[in-house]
């Protein structure tokens, strides 16, 4: 069981275990906004609702713009595991401008790619191949990317994650 943690301004911060969330609530550092009523937690002081979403009582300052690190898994997820050239199922990633020609490992230069297209393209650019990209690659946006652990969301989190998008 996981719990969404909201900053005092209702900004999604993180996803933590329900045990960590319960400790924050019991120490009066957070309040429960949404709970799972059918599965209470029993303790020596009585029963507690299992928290689904909690709100911190004090605002936590988040350091400067959160940058999302570029990863193979992230590029595949951003492109919905679809090849940027042909649209088939993708299992690899491709540098639009090859690294051998100065292409960077950046969100703007990487695209999900099927094995066939990746092998055919090799060390060339899409323009040299006469290919067009099906999408414009860029850094992903939204709470699902900046809040760690929200790739598998709980339905009760949707209203709070929608505020951050």
Coordinates of C-alpha atoms in Angstrom, one line a residue:
X1 CA 0.0 0.0 0.0
X2 CA 1.3 3.4 -1.0
X3 CA 0.3 6.9 0.0
X4 CA 0.5 10.2 -2.0
X5 CA 2.1 13.0 0.0
X6 CA 1.0 16.6 -0.8
X7 CA 2.8 19.7 0.2
X8 CA 0.9 22.3 2.3
X9 CA -0.1 24.0 -0.9
X10 CA -1.6 20.7 -2.3
X11 CA 1.4 20.2 -4.6
X12 CA 2.2 16.5 -5.0
X13 CA 5.6 15.7 -3.5
X14 CA 6.2 12.0 -3.3
X15 CA 4.7 8.6 -2.8
X16 CA 5.6 6.8 0.5
X17 CA 4.6 3.6 2.2
X18 CA 1.4 3.7 4.2
X19 CA 3.5 3.1 7.3
X20 CA 5.6 6.2 6.7
X21 CA 2.4 8.2 6.0
X22 CA 0.9 6.9 9.3
X23 CA 4.0 8.0 11.2
X24 CA 3.7 11.5 9.7
X25 CA 0.0 11.6 10.7
X26 CA 0.6 10.3 14.2
X27 CA 3.4 12.9 14.8
X28 CA 1.0 15.6 13.6
X29 CA 3.2 16.5 10.6
X30 CA 0.4 15.6 8.2
X31 CA -3.3 15.2 8.0
X32 CA -5.2 12.5 6.2
X33 CA -7.3 13.8 3.2
X34 CA -8.3 10.5 1.6
X35 CA -8.3 7.2 3.3
X36 CA -9.1 3.5 2.6
X37 CA -12.0 2.8 5.0
X38 CA -12.3 -1.0 4.5
X39 CA -8.8 -1.7 5.7
X40 CA -8.0 0.1 9.1
X41 CA -4.7 -0.2 10.9
X42 CA -4.9 -1.4 14.5
X43 CA -2.5 0.0 17.1
X44 CA -2.2 0.2 20.9
X45 CA -4.0 3.6 20.8
X46 CA -6.9 2.3 18.7
X47 CA -7.7 2.0 15.0
X48 CA -6.5 4.3 12.3
X49 CA -7.8 4.7 8.8
X50 CA -5.2 3.6 6.2
X51 CA -4.2 6.8 4.5
X52 CA -4.4 7.1 0.7
X53 CA -3.5 10.8 0.4
X54 CA -2.0 13.0 3.2
X55 CA -1.3 16.7 3.4
X56 CA 1.7 18.1 5.2
X57 CA 0.9 20.7 7.9
X58 CA 4.0 22.8 7.0
X59 CA 5.2 23.8 3.6
X60 CA 8.3 22.0 2.4
X61 CA 10.4 24.1 0.0
X62 CA 11.3 22.1 -3.1
X63 CA 14.7 23.0 -4.5
X64 CA 14.7 24.8 -8.0
X65 CA 13.1 23.3 -11.0
X66 CA 12.9 19.6 -10.8
X67 CA 14.8 18.2 -13.8
X68 CA 13.9 14.7 -15.0
X69 CA 16.9 12.5 -15.6
X70 CA 17.1 11.0 -19.1
X71 CA 16.9 7.2 -19.0
X72 CA 16.2 4.5 -21.5
X73 CA 13.1 3.4 -19.5
X74 CA 11.9 7.1 -19.4
X75 CA 12.3 7.5 -23.2
X76 CA 10.3 4.3 -23.8
X77 CA 7.6 5.4 -21.3
X78 CA 7.4 8.9 -22.8
X79 CA 6.9 7.5 -26.3
X80 CA 4.4 4.8 -25.1
X81 CA 6.8 2.0 -26.3
X82 CA 6.1 3.0 -29.9
X83 CA 8.8 3.5 -32.6
X84 CA 9.2 7.2 -33.4
X85 CA 9.8 6.2 -37.1
X86 CA 7.3 3.5 -38.0
X87 CA 4.9 3.3 -35.0
X88 CA 5.5 -0.4 -34.2
X89 CA 6.3 -1.7 -30.8
X90 CA 9.7 -0.3 -29.6
X91 CA 12.2 -2.0 -27.4
X92 CA 15.3 0.2 -28.0
X93 CA 16.1 3.9 -28.1
X94 CA 17.7 5.8 -30.9
X95 CA 19.8 9.0 -31.1
X96 CA 18.2 11.2 -33.8
X97 CA 21.6 12.8 -34.3
X98 CA 24.0 9.9 -33.7
X99 CA 26.5 10.2 -30.9
X100 CA 29.3 9.7 -33.3
X101 CA 28.3 13.0 -34.9
X102 CA 28.0 14.9 -31.6
X103 CA 24.4 13.9 -30.7
X104 CA 23.7 14.3 -27.0
X105 CA 21.9 12.0 -24.5
X106 CA 19.0 14.4 -24.1
X107 CA 15.2 14.2 -24.2
X108 CA 15.2 16.2 -27.5
X109 CA 17.7 13.8 -29.2
X110 CA 16.4 10.4 -28.1
X111 CA 13.3 8.6 -29.4
X112 CA 11.9 5.1 -28.8
X113 CA 12.7 2.8 -31.7
X114 CA 12.0 -0.7 -32.9
X115 CA 15.0 -3.0 -33.5
X116 CA 14.4 -3.1 -37.3
X117 CA 14.4 0.8 -37.7
X118 CA 17.3 1.1 -35.3
X119 CA 19.4 -1.3 -37.4
X120 CA 18.4 0.2 -40.7
X121 CA 19.1 3.8 -39.6
X122 CA 22.5 2.8 -38.1
X123 CA 24.8 5.9 -38.0
X124 CA 22.7 8.2 -40.1
X125 CA 20.2 11.0 -39.5
X126 CA 16.5 10.6 -40.3
X127 CA 16.8 13.2 -43.0
X128 CA 19.6 11.1 -44.7
X129 CA 17.2 8.1 -44.6
X130 CA 14.3 10.1 -45.9
X131 CA 12.4 9.4 -42.7
X132 CA 10.2 11.6 -40.6
X133 CA 9.6 11.5 -36.9
X134 CA 6.1 10.7 -35.8
X135 CA 6.5 12.9 -32.8
X136 CA 8.5 15.9 -31.6
X137 CA 10.8 14.6 -28.8
X138 CA 11.0 16.7 -25.7
X139 CA 11.3 16.5 -21.9
X140 CA 8.2 15.0 -20.3
X141 CA 5.9 17.1 -18.2
X142 CA 3.4 16.6 -15.5
X143 CA 3.1 15.2 -12.0
X144 CA 3.6 11.6 -13.2
X145 CA 7.2 12.6 -14.2
X146 CA 8.1 14.9 -11.3
X147 CA 6.6 13.0 -8.4
X148 CA 8.5 9.7 -7.9
X149 CA 6.4 6.6 -7.8
X150 CA 3.3 7.9 -9.6
X151 CA 3.7 5.7 -12.6
X152 CA 1.3 3.3 -10.9
X153 CA -1.4 5.6 -9.6
X154 CA -4.3 5.0 -7.2
X155 CA -7.7 6.2 -8.4
X156 CA -8.0 8.4 -5.3
X157 CA -4.9 10.3 -6.3
X158 CA -6.2 11.5 -9.7
X159 CA -7.8 14.8 -8.5
X160 CA -4.5 15.8 -6.7
X161 CA -2.2 14.8 -9.6
X162 CA -4.5 16.7 -12.1
X163 CA -3.9 19.9 -10.1
X164 CA -0.2 19.6 -10.7
X165 CA -0.4 18.9 -14.5

